[in-house]
Amino acid sequence: MDNPIRLHWLDPRDPQQPFPPAHLAMRDPNGLLAIGGDLSVPRLIRAYSQGIFPWYNPDEPILWWSPDPRAVLIPSDLYVSSSLRKSIRRGNYAVTLDTAFRDVLTQCSGPRSRSRGTWLGAEMRDAYTQLHGRGYAHSVEVWRAGELVGGLYGVALGRVFFGESMFSREDDASKIALYWLCQQLIAWDFGLIDCQVGSAHLKSLGATDVSRERFLNLLRAAVSRPPRTGVWRFDIAAPSSREHPAP
C-alpha cells in the first residue's frame, strides 16, 4: 500500500512524549499525523516548534497536522491592495497588541463561511489562553469607537509567528490587523508567518505554498533565534489608543 494509515497515538498522561516525524503524516487527509494527547503548554510548544499544529472539531479527539505543501507569508511580502491601503491610511481606528486576547478568541470561534468554521472550541480557547499567559500566544486588535471590530491571534516561537485565526466585523478590519502585525514583525526581524493551509484568500494577501521539507528548514532556523516572549506592545508608529480610545 502506497500510504498506509498509521496514525500515531499520543498519551494524554505524558506531555513530554515525542511527536512522530512530520514526513510520516498522511496524504489523505493531507497532513494528518497523530491523534490524542492533550493541549498542555509543553506539548503545544513542542508541536509548533516541529511544524505541527492541532486542528479538530469540539466533538472529536485531538488531531495533529503537518500538511504538505505549507502556506507561508513573509511579512515584507504582504500584498496591500489599493482599497486596503486607503483603509489603512484613513486611520479611523486604533490597533493594539495583547489587549483583548480572550475576546479575539471568542470572535474567531464564531461560524463563518470561509476558513475552519467552529473548530475553535472551549478546550482550544483555554489552551491558547494558557499559552498567552506564558507569553507565547498573542493577539492583534482593531477598534473603532471603542468597539472590537477585527483582529487575529497566533503563537510566536523564536522569530516565527504561527497565524491561527482572524475575524472581521467591518470591512478590512482583519486585513488591517494583519498589516500592522507584519509591520511590527518586520521591525522585530521576524522572517516568517506560518499560515498552515493555503487558500485563495491567503494567496491574495501574498502567501505562497512551499514544500513541507522547505518549511521545516525555514522553521528550524527561525525558532532557533532569540524569542520575543511576554506581553507584546507596538514600538512602531501604529494608530494608537491615544487617538482612538479602546476599552
Short mmCIF file of C-alpha atoms in Angstrom, two decimals:
data_model
loop_
_atom_site.label_atom_id
_atom_site.label_comp_id
_atom_site.label_asym_id
_atom_site.label_seq_id
_atom_site.Cartn_x
_atom_site.Cartn_y
_atom_site.Cartn_z
CA MET A 1 0.00 0.00 0.00
CA ASP A 2 1.42 3.39 -1.02
CA ASN A 3 0.20 5.32 2.02
CA PRO A 4 -0.90 3.01 4.85
CA ILE A 5 -2.97 4.52 7.64
CA ARG A 6 -0.70 4.53 10.69
CA LEU A 7 -1.78 7.30 12.97
CA HIS A 8 0.49 7.79 15.94
CA TRP A 9 -1.31 7.75 19.29
CA LEU A 10 -0.25 10.37 21.86
CA ASP A 11 -0.67 9.51 25.54
CA PRO A 12 -2.53 12.35 27.34
CA ARG A 13 -0.69 11.40 30.54
CA ASP A 14 2.72 12.15 29.02
CA PRO A 15 3.07 15.73 27.71
CA GLN A 16 6.78 15.06 27.02
CA GLN A 17 6.02 12.23 24.58
CA PRO A 18 7.70 12.97 21.25
CA PHE A 19 5.75 13.50 18.05
CA PRO A 20 6.43 11.23 15.09
CA PRO A 21 8.49 12.72 12.24
CA ALA A 22 6.39 15.03 10.05
CA HIS A 23 7.16 13.05 6.89
CA LEU A 24 5.01 10.21 8.30
CA ALA A 25 1.89 12.37 8.00
CA MET A 26 -0.91 11.03 5.83
CA ARG A 27 -1.51 12.25 2.30
CA ASP A 28 -5.28 11.95 2.57
CA PRO A 29 -6.36 13.78 4.59
CA ASN A 30 -3.32 15.88 3.85
CA GLY A 31 -1.03 16.21 6.84
CA LEU A 32 -2.84 14.20 9.50
CA LEU A 33 -0.02 12.95 11.71
CA ALA A 34 -1.21 11.96 15.19
CA ILE A 35 -4.24 11.63 17.43
CA GLY A 36 -4.82 12.09 21.13
CA GLY A 37 -2.59 13.65 23.74
CA ASP A 38 -3.52 16.91 25.36
CA LEU A 39 -3.20 20.66 24.79
CA SER A 40 -0.74 21.36 27.58
CA VAL A 41 1.72 24.20 27.12
CA PRO A 42 4.77 21.88 26.84
CA ARG A 43 3.12 19.73 24.18
CA LEU A 44 1.89 22.73 22.17
CA ILE A 45 5.30 24.41 22.21
CA ARG A 46 6.94 21.18 21.08
CA ALA A 47 4.35 20.74 18.34
CA TYR A 48 4.69 24.22 16.89
CA SER A 49 8.47 24.10 17.03
CA GLN A 50 8.28 20.98 14.82
CA GLY A 51 5.74 22.36 12.35
CA ILE A 52 2.78 20.50 13.87
CA PHE A 53 -0.50 22.07 14.97
CA PRO A 54 -3.82 20.88 16.47
CA TRP A 55 -6.98 21.17 14.39
CA TYR A 56 -10.17 19.32 15.28
CA ASN A 57 -13.84 19.88 15.96
CA PRO A 58 -15.05 20.07 19.58
CA ASP A 59 -16.73 16.65 19.34
CA GLU A 60 -13.59 14.91 18.02
CA PRO A 61 -10.39 13.66 19.66
CA ILE A 62 -7.39 15.96 19.30
CA LEU A 63 -5.92 15.70 15.81
CA TRP A 64 -2.38 16.88 14.95
CA TRP A 65 -1.37 18.02 11.46
CA SER A 66 1.66 18.83 9.34
CA PRO A 67 0.41 19.37 5.77
CA ASP A 68 2.42 19.31 2.56
CA PRO A 69 2.59 21.85 0.97
CA ARG A 70 2.58 24.52 3.67
CA ALA A 71 1.26 28.07 3.27
CA VAL A 72 3.66 30.76 4.46
CA LEU A 73 3.78 34.54 4.34
CA ILE A 74 6.98 36.56 4.50
CA PRO A 75 5.94 39.70 6.44
CA SER A 76 7.54 42.02 3.88
CA ASP A 77 5.66 40.23 1.07
CA LEU A 78 2.18 41.11 2.36
CA TYR A 79 0.16 42.33 -0.61
CA VAL A 80 -1.63 45.59 0.12
CA SER A 81 -4.34 46.35 -2.44
CA SER A 82 -5.25 49.93 -3.28
CA SER A 83 -8.54 49.62 -1.38
CA LEU A 84 -6.80 48.21 1.70
CA ARG A 85 -4.19 50.94 1.52
CA LYS A 86 -6.97 53.53 1.60
CA SER A 87 -8.48 51.83 4.65
CA ILE A 88 -5.11 51.85 6.39
CA ARG A 89 -4.43 55.49 5.59
CA ARG A 90 -7.90 56.55 6.69
CA GLY A 91 -6.77 55.90 10.24
CA ASN A 92 -10.25 55.90 11.79
CA TYR A 93 -9.30 53.03 14.07
CA ALA A 94 -6.94 52.01 16.86
CA VAL A 95 -4.80 48.90 16.76
CA THR A 96 -3.38 47.18 19.83
CA LEU A 97 -1.39 44.11 20.78
CA ASP A 98 -2.31 41.66 23.55
CA THR A 99 -5.07 43.91 24.90
CA ALA A 100 -8.12 41.65 24.46
CA PHE A 101 -6.77 38.18 23.75
CA ARG A 102 -9.74 36.24 25.09
CA ASP A 103 -12.20 38.48 23.22
CA VAL A 104 -10.34 37.84 19.97
CA LEU A 105 -10.52 34.09 20.60
CA THR A 106 -14.26 34.34 21.19
CA GLN A 107 -14.80 36.26 17.97
CA CYS A 108 -12.61 33.85 15.99
CA SER A 109 -14.62 30.87 17.30
CA GLY A 110 -17.82 32.01 15.62
CA PRO A 111 -19.07 30.19 12.48
CA ARG A 112 -18.03 31.74 9.18
CA SER A 113 -18.43 30.85 5.53
CA ARG A 114 -14.67 30.92 4.98
CA SER A 115 -11.92 29.18 6.96
CA ARG A 116 -12.49 26.46 9.54
CA GLY A 117 -15.92 27.15 10.97
CA THR A 118 -16.45 26.37 14.62
CA TRP A 119 -13.24 24.35 15.14
CA LEU A 120 -12.11 26.69 17.94
CA GLY A 121 -13.93 25.08 20.85
CA ALA A 122 -13.68 25.80 24.57
CA GLU A 123 -10.78 23.37 25.07
CA MET A 124 -8.75 25.07 22.34
CA ARG A 125 -9.59 28.55 23.63
CA ASP A 126 -8.45 27.57 27.13
CA ALA A 127 -5.21 26.11 25.75
CA TYR A 128 -4.31 29.23 23.77
CA THR A 129 -5.23 31.40 26.74
CA GLN A 130 -2.69 29.44 28.78
CA LEU A 131 -0.10 29.96 26.04
CA HIS A 132 -0.93 33.66 26.09
CA GLY A 133 -0.45 33.75 29.85
CA ARG A 134 3.00 32.22 29.36
CA GLY A 135 3.90 34.84 26.75
CA TYR A 136 3.79 32.58 23.69
CA ALA A 137 0.40 33.46 22.15
CA HIS A 138 -0.51 36.95 21.02
CA SER A 139 -3.40 38.90 19.60
CA VAL A 140 -3.84 41.95 17.43
CA GLU A 141 -7.00 44.01 17.99
CA VAL A 142 -8.62 46.63 15.77
CA TRP A 143 -11.00 49.08 17.44
CA ARG A 144 -13.46 51.64 16.16
CA ALA A 145 -15.32 53.93 18.55
CA GLY A 146 -14.16 51.75 21.42
CA GLU A 147 -15.55 48.53 19.91
CA LEU A 148 -13.56 45.50 18.81
CA VAL A 149 -14.19 45.19 15.08
CA GLY A 150 -11.42 42.87 13.93
CA GLY A 151 -8.32 41.01 14.92
CA LEU A 152 -6.21 37.90 14.81
CA TYR A 153 -4.18 35.68 17.09
CA GLY A 154 -1.33 33.23 16.85
CA VAL A 155 1.71 31.70 18.51
CA ALA A 156 5.27 33.06 18.43
CA LEU A 157 8.41 30.96 18.90
CA GLY A 158 11.86 32.30 18.13
CA ARG A 159 11.32 34.64 15.18
CA VAL A 160 8.34 32.92 13.55
CA PHE A 161 4.67 33.76 14.03
CA PHE A 162 2.20 30.90 13.62
CA GLY A 163 -1.06 32.50 12.49
CA GLU A 164 -4.11 30.72 13.85
CA SER A 165 -7.26 32.66 13.05
CA MET A 166 -8.65 36.11 12.27
CA PHE A 167 -12.03 37.80 12.22
CA SER A 168 -13.72 40.92 10.86
CA ARG A 169 -16.90 42.66 11.91
CA GLU A 170 -16.24 45.53 9.50
CA ASP A 171 -14.69 45.69 6.03
CA ASP A 172 -10.91 45.21 6.00
CA ALA A 173 -10.64 45.01 9.80
CA SER A 174 -8.77 41.68 9.88
CA LYS A 175 -6.55 42.80 7.00
CA ILE A 176 -5.69 45.96 8.92
CA ALA A 177 -4.72 43.76 11.88
CA LEU A 178 -2.51 41.64 9.63
CA TYR A 179 -0.92 44.72 8.04
CA TRP A 180 0.15 46.22 11.35
CA LEU A 181 1.28 42.85 12.66
CA CYS A 182 3.52 42.47 9.60
CA GLN A 183 4.98 45.95 10.10
CA GLN A 184 5.85 45.13 13.71
CA LEU A 185 7.23 41.70 12.83
CA ILE A 186 9.47 43.30 10.21
CA ALA A 187 10.76 45.72 12.85
CA TRP A 188 11.45 42.76 15.15
CA ASP A 189 13.18 40.83 12.37
CA PHE A 190 10.61 38.04 12.15
CA GLY A 191 11.11 36.37 8.80
CA LEU A 192 8.15 34.00 8.62
CA ILE A 193 4.43 33.76 9.26
CA ASP A 194 3.06 30.22 9.14
CA CYS A 195 -0.38 30.24 7.51
CA GLN A 196 -0.75 26.44 7.74
CA VAL A 197 -3.14 25.55 4.89
CA GLY A 198 -3.26 27.65 1.73
CA SER A 199 -6.39 29.26 0.30
CA ALA A 200 -7.29 31.76 -2.39
CA HIS A 201 -7.82 34.38 0.32
CA LEU A 202 -4.34 33.85 1.78
CA LYS A 203 -2.75 33.90 -1.66
CA SER A 204 -4.48 37.22 -2.37
CA LEU A 205 -2.61 38.59 0.66
CA GLY A 206 0.78 37.36 -0.57
CA ALA A 207 1.03 33.91 0.99
CA THR A 208 2.69 31.16 -1.02
CA ASP A 209 2.86 27.38 -0.78
CA VAL A 210 6.18 25.71 -0.07
CA SER A 211 7.01 22.06 0.39
CA ARG A 212 6.89 20.68 3.90
CA GLU A 213 10.62 20.00 3.72
CA ARG A 214 11.32 23.61 2.76
CA PHE A 215 9.02 24.87 5.50
CA LEU A 216 10.67 22.75 8.18
CA ASN A 217 14.10 24.03 7.13
CA LEU A 218 12.86 27.63 7.40
CA LEU A 219 11.21 26.81 10.71
CA ARG A 220 14.30 25.30 12.29
CA ALA A 221 16.29 28.42 11.52
CA ALA A 222 13.55 30.77 12.76
CA VAL A 223 12.77 29.03 16.07
CA SER A 224 16.46 28.85 16.97
CA ARG A 225 16.66 32.64 17.13
CA PRO A 226 16.13 34.60 20.38
CA PRO A 227 12.41 34.60 21.27
CA ARG A 228 10.23 37.60 21.97
CA THR A 229 8.01 36.37 24.79
CA GLY A 230 5.87 38.21 27.28
CA VAL A 231 3.22 40.84 26.57
CA TRP A 232 3.60 42.44 23.15
CA ARG A 233 3.21 46.15 22.53
CA PHE A 234 3.75 48.13 19.36
CA ASP A 235 7.01 50.03 19.19
CA ILE A 236 6.29 51.31 15.68
CA ALA A 237 4.02 54.21 14.78
CA ALA A 238 0.74 52.27 14.65
CA PRO A 239 -2.62 54.06 15.15
CA SER A 240 -2.82 54.20 18.90
CA SER A 241 -5.45 54.27 21.59
CA ARG A 242 -4.42 57.82 22.43
CA GLU A 243 -6.23 58.99 19.31
CA HIS A 244 -8.92 56.30 19.27
CA PRO A 245 -9.54 55.04 22.81
CA ALA A 246 -10.04 51.30 23.24
CA PRO A 247 -11.67 49.87 26.38
#
